[in-house]
């Protein structure tokens, strides 16, 4: 069995953003030379997510609005975690959007369903963060 590991770096200039990282994961898969197996992609930070959904800007703005309704950033003092920090909402947003995705690898390709793409969800940006790609198989 072959095993491949890579860290992708992200630096989002805003507090929140959704970034399509499918091309970087596909590039990792090519580098791995693995044709049949499993790819794991996870955020390495507890205020960011990796999830699969549609690459459609209306949907992304709906996600943002929905998450702000569930866990508004302001007022910062509303959260007990914000004791010298201001990112409690980011921890909650990450929890609901998920830590990682697992995608089947078939014939050297990510075996997606229709419209599936991999996104990095940033909820406390303006600093460098990492995403782990781990691929195992033959
Ligand atoms: Zn925190």
PDB file of C-alpha atoms and ligand atoms in Angstrom:
ATOM      1  CA  UNK A   1       0.000   0.000   0.000  1.00  0.00           C
ATOM      2  CA  UNK A   2       1.202   3.499  -0.837  1.00  0.00           C
ATOM      3  CA  UNK A   3       0.778   6.457   1.481  1.00  0.00           C
ATOM      4  CA  UNK A   4       1.044  10.169   0.672  1.00  0.00           C
ATOM      5  CA  UNK A   5       0.875  13.239   2.929  1.00  0.00           C
ATOM      6  CA  UNK A   6       0.815  16.933   2.085  1.00  0.00           C
ATOM      7  CA  UNK A   7      -0.029  20.169   3.911  1.00  0.00           C
ATOM      8  CA  UNK A   8      -1.776  22.911   1.941  1.00  0.00           C
ATOM      9  CA  UNK A   9      -1.374  26.471   3.248  1.00  0.00           C
ATOM     10  CA  UNK A  10      -4.199  29.002   3.256  1.00  0.00           C
ATOM     11  CA  UNK A  11      -4.121  32.670   4.220  1.00  0.00           C
ATOM     12  CA  UNK A  12      -7.530  34.288   3.989  1.00  0.00           C
ATOM     13  CA  UNK A  13      -7.416  38.134   4.178  1.00  0.00           C
ATOM     14  CA  UNK A  14     -10.951  38.343   5.613  1.00  0.00           C
ATOM     15  CA  UNK A  15     -12.465  36.859   8.778  1.00  0.00           C
ATOM     16  CA  UNK A  16     -14.692  34.426   6.858  1.00  0.00           C
ATOM     17  CA  UNK A  17     -14.498  32.841   3.396  1.00  0.00           C
ATOM     18  CA  UNK A  18     -15.168  29.653   1.472  1.00  0.00           C
ATOM     19  CA  UNK A  19     -12.397  28.532  -0.884  1.00  0.00           C
ATOM     20  CA  UNK A  20     -12.618  25.754  -3.462  1.00  0.00           C
ATOM     21  CA  UNK A  21      -9.528  23.600  -2.810  1.00  0.00           C
ATOM     22  CA  UNK A  22     -10.474  20.812  -5.255  1.00  0.00           C
ATOM     23  CA  UNK A  23      -7.650  21.722  -7.737  1.00  0.00           C
ATOM     24  CA  UNK A  24      -5.011  21.464  -4.962  1.00  0.00           C
ATOM     25  CA  UNK A  25      -6.406  18.109  -3.794  1.00  0.00           C
ATOM     26  CA  UNK A  26      -6.403  16.831  -7.406  1.00  0.00           C
ATOM     27  CA  UNK A  27      -2.802  17.973  -7.757  1.00  0.00           C
ATOM     28  CA  UNK A  28      -1.916  16.088  -4.555  1.00  0.00           C
ATOM     29  CA  UNK A  29      -3.612  12.992  -5.948  1.00  0.00           C
ATOM     30  CA  UNK A  30      -1.524  13.214  -9.162  1.00  0.00           C
ATOM     31  CA  UNK A  31       1.662  13.585  -7.077  1.00  0.00           C
ATOM     32  CA  UNK A  32       0.711  10.569  -4.953  1.00  0.00           C
ATOM     33  CA  UNK A  33       0.476   8.328  -8.035  1.00  0.00           C
ATOM     34  CA  UNK A  34      -2.301   6.429  -6.237  1.00  0.00           C
ATOM     35  CA  UNK A  35      -5.011   5.079  -8.567  1.00  0.00           C
ATOM     36  CA  UNK A  36      -7.302   3.212  -6.150  1.00  0.00           C
ATOM     37  CA  UNK A  37      -7.812   4.205  -2.522  1.00  0.00           C
ATOM     38  CA  UNK A  38      -9.076   6.896  -0.194  1.00  0.00           C
ATOM     39  CA  UNK A  39      -8.259  10.602   0.182  1.00  0.00           C
ATOM     40  CA  UNK A  40      -8.753  12.345   3.533  1.00  0.00           C
ATOM     41  CA  UNK A  41      -8.753  16.157   3.624  1.00  0.00           C
ATOM     42  CA  UNK A  42      -9.022  17.944   6.982  1.00  0.00           C
ATOM     43  CA  UNK A  43      -8.617  21.407   8.433  1.00  0.00           C
ATOM     44  CA  UNK A  44      -5.711  21.454  10.915  1.00  0.00           C
ATOM     45  CA  UNK A  45      -7.261  24.324  12.901  1.00  0.00           C
ATOM     46  CA  UNK A  46     -10.314  24.370  15.170  1.00  0.00           C
ATOM     47  CA  UNK A  47     -11.773  27.548  13.657  1.00  0.00           C
ATOM     48  CA  UNK A  48     -11.837  26.274  10.038  1.00  0.00           C
ATOM     49  CA  UNK A  49     -13.682  23.529   8.159  1.00  0.00           C
ATOM     50  CA  UNK A  50     -13.328  21.262   5.178  1.00  0.00           C
ATOM     51  CA  UNK A  51     -16.607  20.209   3.561  1.00  0.00           C
ATOM     52  CA  UNK A  52     -18.075  19.087   0.254  1.00  0.00           C
ATOM     53  CA  UNK A  53     -20.830  20.943  -1.529  1.00  0.00           C
ATOM     54  CA  UNK A  54     -21.723  22.912  -4.672  1.00  0.00           C
ATOM     55  CA  UNK A  55     -19.467  25.650  -6.083  1.00  0.00           C
ATOM     56  CA  UNK A  56     -22.295  28.180  -6.294  1.00  0.00           C
ATOM     57  CA  UNK A  57     -21.882  31.702  -4.890  1.00  0.00           C
ATOM     58  CA  UNK A  58     -25.554  32.062  -3.874  1.00  0.00           C
ATOM     59  CA  UNK A  59     -25.276  28.908  -1.770  1.00  0.00           C
ATOM     60  CA  UNK A  60     -22.056  30.171  -0.165  1.00  0.00           C
ATOM     61  CA  UNK A  61     -23.721  33.422   0.811  1.00  0.00           C
ATOM     62  CA  UNK A  62     -26.681  31.385   2.188  1.00  0.00           C
ATOM     63  CA  UNK A  63     -24.240  29.316   4.276  1.00  0.00           C
ATOM     64  CA  UNK A  64     -22.653  32.490   5.637  1.00  0.00           C
ATOM     65  CA  UNK A  65     -26.020  34.053   6.513  1.00  0.00           C
ATOM     66  CA  UNK A  66     -27.236  30.827   8.128  1.00  0.00           C
ATOM     67  CA  UNK A  67     -24.048  30.432  10.205  1.00  0.00           C
ATOM     68  CA  UNK A  68     -24.194  34.078  11.317  1.00  0.00           C
ATOM     69  CA  UNK A  69     -27.776  33.491  12.456  1.00  0.00           C
ATOM     70  CA  UNK A  70     -26.741  30.379  14.447  1.00  0.00           C
ATOM     71  CA  UNK A  71     -23.550  31.866  15.904  1.00  0.00           C
ATOM     72  CA  UNK A  72     -23.281  35.619  15.264  1.00  0.00           C
ATOM     73  CA  UNK A  73     -19.781  37.074  15.583  1.00  0.00           C
ATOM     74  CA  UNK A  74     -21.119  40.109  17.481  1.00  0.00           C
ATOM     75  CA  UNK A  75     -21.588  40.828  20.284  1.00  0.00           C
ATOM     76  CA  UNK A  76     -18.243  39.223  21.099  1.00  0.00           C
ATOM     77  CA  UNK A  77     -18.952  39.529  24.860  1.00  0.00           C
ATOM     78  CA  UNK A  78     -21.948  37.210  24.454  1.00  0.00           C
ATOM     79  CA  UNK A  79     -19.640  34.117  24.474  1.00  0.00           C
ATOM     80  CA  UNK A  80     -17.891  32.644  27.521  1.00  0.00           C
ATOM     81  CA  UNK A  81     -14.976  31.431  25.323  1.00  0.00           C
ATOM     82  CA  UNK A  82     -14.179  35.053  24.414  1.00  0.00           C
ATOM     83  CA  UNK A  83     -12.105  35.618  27.500  1.00  0.00           C
ATOM     84  CA  UNK A  84      -9.234  37.462  25.813  1.00  0.00           C
ATOM     85  CA  UNK A  85     -10.320  36.014  22.436  1.00  0.00           C
ATOM     86  CA  UNK A  86     -13.008  36.959  19.938  1.00  0.00           C
ATOM     87  CA  UNK A  87     -13.389  33.752  17.955  1.00  0.00           C
ATOM     88  CA  UNK A  88     -16.012  31.727  19.854  1.00  0.00           C
ATOM     89  CA  UNK A  89     -18.370  32.015  16.876  1.00  0.00           C
ATOM     90  CA  UNK A  90     -15.646  30.555  14.621  1.00  0.00           C
ATOM     91  CA  UNK A  91     -15.351  27.428  16.808  1.00  0.00           C
ATOM     92  CA  UNK A  92     -19.137  26.943  16.651  1.00  0.00           C
ATOM     93  CA  UNK A  93     -19.276  27.529  12.873  1.00  0.00           C
ATOM     94  CA  UNK A  94     -16.452  25.038  12.298  1.00  0.00           C
ATOM     95  CA  UNK A  95     -18.247  22.443  14.408  1.00  0.00           C
ATOM     96  CA  UNK A  96     -21.381  22.541  12.284  1.00  0.00           C
ATOM     97  CA  UNK A  97     -19.548  22.673   8.924  1.00  0.00           C
ATOM     98  CA  UNK A  98     -17.272  19.770   9.860  1.00  0.00           C
ATOM     99  CA  UNK A  99     -13.592  19.019  10.248  1.00  0.00           C
ATOM    100  CA  UNK A 100     -12.864  16.742   7.276  1.00  0.00           C
ATOM    101  CA  UNK A 101     -13.997  14.922   4.170  1.00  0.00           C
ATOM    102  CA  UNK A 102     -13.115  11.493   2.798  1.00  0.00           C
ATOM    103  CA  UNK A 103     -13.312  10.921  -0.949  1.00  0.00           C
ATOM    104  CA  UNK A 104     -12.939   7.627  -2.807  1.00  0.00           C
ATOM    105  CA  UNK A 105     -10.141   7.479  -5.372  1.00  0.00           C
ATOM    106  CA  UNK A 106     -11.034   5.500  -8.503  1.00  0.00           C
ATOM    107  CA  UNK A 107      -8.921   5.278 -11.638  1.00  0.00           C
ATOM    108  CA  UNK A 108      -6.625   8.018 -10.341  1.00  0.00           C
ATOM    109  CA  UNK A 109      -9.520  10.493  -9.929  1.00  0.00           C
ATOM    110  CA  UNK A 110     -11.569  11.845  -7.009  1.00  0.00           C
ATOM    111  CA  UNK A 111     -14.787   9.816  -7.300  1.00  0.00           C
ATOM    112  CA  UNK A 112     -17.294  12.668  -6.771  1.00  0.00           C
ATOM    113  CA  UNK A 113     -21.068  12.675  -7.093  1.00  0.00           C
ATOM    114  CA  UNK A 114     -22.656  15.310  -9.342  1.00  0.00           C
ATOM    115  CA  UNK A 115     -21.487  18.901  -8.538  1.00  0.00           C
ATOM    116  CA  UNK A 116     -19.395  17.829  -5.552  1.00  0.00           C
ATOM    117  CA  UNK A 117     -16.392  20.049  -4.817  1.00  0.00           C
ATOM    118  CA  UNK A 118     -14.143  20.319  -1.753  1.00  0.00           C
ATOM    119  CA  UNK A 119     -14.160  23.610   0.178  1.00  0.00           C
ATOM    120  CA  UNK A 120     -12.069  25.134   2.905  1.00  0.00           C
ATOM    121  CA  UNK A 121     -14.315  27.144   5.236  1.00  0.00           C
ATOM    122  CA  UNK A 122     -12.502  29.903   7.115  1.00  0.00           C
ATOM    123  CA  UNK A 123     -14.224  31.440  10.157  1.00  0.00           C
ATOM    124  CA  UNK A 124     -11.328  33.265  11.817  1.00  0.00           C
ATOM    125  CA  UNK A 125      -8.948  34.255   9.026  1.00  0.00           C
ATOM    126  CA  UNK A 126      -6.227  36.864   8.487  1.00  0.00           C
ATOM    127  CA  UNK A 127      -3.510  34.351   9.422  1.00  0.00           C
ATOM    128  CA  UNK A 128      -1.827  31.333   7.857  1.00  0.00           C
ATOM    129  CA  UNK A 129      -3.528  27.997   8.368  1.00  0.00           C
ATOM    130  CA  UNK A 130      -3.041  24.470   7.093  1.00  0.00           C
ATOM    131  CA  UNK A 131      -5.109  21.734   5.501  1.00  0.00           C
ATOM    132  CA  UNK A 132      -3.906  18.134   5.640  1.00  0.00           C
ATOM    133  CA  UNK A 133      -4.228  15.842   2.623  1.00  0.00           C
ATOM    134  CA  UNK A 134      -3.612  12.146   3.296  1.00  0.00           C
ATOM    135  CA  UNK A 135      -4.046   9.610   0.508  1.00  0.00           C
ATOM    136  CA  UNK A 136      -3.668   5.853   0.907  1.00  0.00           C
ATOM    137  CA  UNK A 137      -4.079   3.069  -1.622  1.00  0.00           C
ATOM    138  CA  UNK A 138      -2.394   1.398  -4.577  1.00  0.00           C
TER     139      UNK A 138
HETATM  140 ZN1  LIG B   1     -10.708  30.295  20.393  1.00  0.00          ZN
END
